[in-house]
Amino acid sequence: MAKRSRSHSRSPSLDGTGSVSSTTVNLATPPPERNKLLDCGPNILPEVMHCSLPPHRETLSFASYEDYEVHYLQAHVNRCSECSKNFPTGHLLNLHIEENHDPLAAAMRARGDKTFGCFVENCERKCSTPRKGGCI
């Protein structure tokens, strides 16, 4: 037995008089929009976003997506996976990983090679000591 396709109108129903009436549903018109936010008063802001990413011990709540985005960029982008330190740019994060967690760079440093990169993003200069900082 084959299934019938669903039509755009409801099946006829009996009204109180015993006669058959049919009602059609217009699917092109969206239902009236409801206000999804409750009026919580002037002092209570609804929680829009939550953050439970490491290194937070408890879930943080934010009143707007913009607040959450600022938090995410400051606390979770450019974070070292080894020691959980946070850096302002990806370049400084890469320098940190190379200088502190890369065994190949440590072997090159022990051999006497210059492995400490410049803090300036487009500079390719390497130094033998971390304190020089390249072009800075």
XYZ file of C-alpha atoms in Angstrom:
136
model
C 0.000 0.000 0.000
C 1.500 3.339 -1.072
C 1.575 6.346 1.202
C -0.476 9.379 0.297
C 1.306 12.686 -0.023
C 0.376 15.343 2.476
C -1.761 18.101 0.963
C -1.680 21.784 1.831
C -5.173 21.767 3.310
C -6.514 20.128 6.399
C -8.901 17.246 6.081
C -12.581 18.175 6.123
C -14.081 18.284 9.569
C -17.558 18.335 10.923
C -18.688 21.566 12.503
C -21.392 21.754 15.139
C -24.239 21.599 12.557
C -23.188 18.301 11.035
C -22.124 19.805 7.727
C -18.650 19.351 6.323
C -16.403 22.396 6.250
C -12.840 22.598 5.058
C -10.180 25.032 6.106
C -7.061 25.725 4.110
C -3.722 26.695 5.553
C -1.612 29.243 3.733
C 1.978 28.008 4.050
C 3.503 31.020 2.274
C 2.680 33.422 5.104
C 4.878 32.949 8.187
C 3.167 32.855 11.557
C 3.142 36.119 13.494
C 6.476 36.687 15.219
C 6.472 36.501 18.988
C 8.778 38.405 21.225
C 11.138 35.695 22.457
C 12.797 37.796 25.151
C 10.975 38.126 28.402
C 10.764 41.475 30.124
C 13.063 40.847 33.075
C 13.206 44.407 34.271
C 15.873 47.057 33.733
C 18.504 45.480 36.017
C 18.402 41.877 34.842
C 20.021 41.071 31.492
C 19.268 37.738 29.842
C 22.216 35.388 29.407
C 22.893 34.917 25.719
C 26.186 32.995 25.593
C 28.064 30.662 27.915
C 31.753 29.734 27.924
C 32.946 26.491 29.467
C 36.255 26.232 27.596
C 39.496 25.651 29.491
C 41.091 27.175 31.566
C 37.851 28.329 33.249
C 36.816 26.215 36.211
C 33.193 27.350 36.054
C 30.952 28.297 33.150
C 31.007 32.022 32.373
C 27.844 33.782 31.177
C 27.678 36.765 28.830
C 24.801 39.154 28.191
C 25.529 39.557 24.475
C 27.332 37.784 21.700
C 29.704 40.763 21.387
C 30.790 40.383 25.032
C 31.399 36.674 24.453
C 33.407 37.373 21.297
C 35.658 39.875 23.104
C 36.223 37.314 25.870
C 36.934 34.528 23.370
C 39.492 36.593 21.457
C 41.265 37.650 24.656
C 41.229 34.331 26.505
C 41.092 31.499 23.977
C 42.801 32.568 20.746
C 46.607 32.233 20.510
C 46.850 30.008 23.589
C 49.786 27.602 23.983
C 48.540 24.033 24.270
C 51.582 22.985 26.328
C 51.615 25.591 29.113
C 48.259 27.418 28.568
C 49.882 30.851 28.242
C 47.959 33.348 26.119
C 49.596 35.607 23.503
C 48.298 38.691 21.689
C 49.243 37.459 18.180
C 49.819 34.186 16.402
C 53.382 35.252 15.585
C 54.279 35.632 19.266
C 52.632 32.281 20.005
C 54.755 30.608 17.303
C 57.918 32.220 18.703
C 56.995 31.002 22.190
C 56.404 27.433 21.014
C 59.645 27.389 19.038
C 61.696 28.820 21.899
C 60.192 26.846 24.775
C 58.574 23.640 23.560
C 60.288 22.642 20.292
C 62.912 19.906 20.815
C 64.370 20.466 17.341
C 64.971 24.153 18.096
C 66.543 23.162 21.441
C 68.928 20.804 19.634
C 69.850 23.532 17.140
C 70.402 25.963 20.039
C 72.691 23.435 21.780
C 74.663 23.159 18.546
C 75.171 26.948 18.559
C 72.663 28.000 15.871
C 70.692 31.225 16.115
C 67.113 30.160 16.878
C 65.480 33.116 18.630
C 63.206 34.925 16.189
C 62.457 38.619 15.989
C 59.320 39.960 17.682
C 58.502 42.034 14.576
C 56.090 39.995 12.490
C 57.689 40.201 9.018
C 61.325 40.142 10.142
C 63.269 36.954 9.398
C 66.243 37.841 11.627
C 67.368 35.198 14.139
C 69.442 35.889 17.264
C 71.550 33.678 19.502
C 70.055 35.035 22.737
C 66.416 35.571 23.643
C 67.032 38.986 25.247
C 68.014 40.823 22.058
C 64.471 40.710 20.669
C 65.582 41.294 17.099
C 64.532 44.681 15.729
C 62.996 45.975 18.945
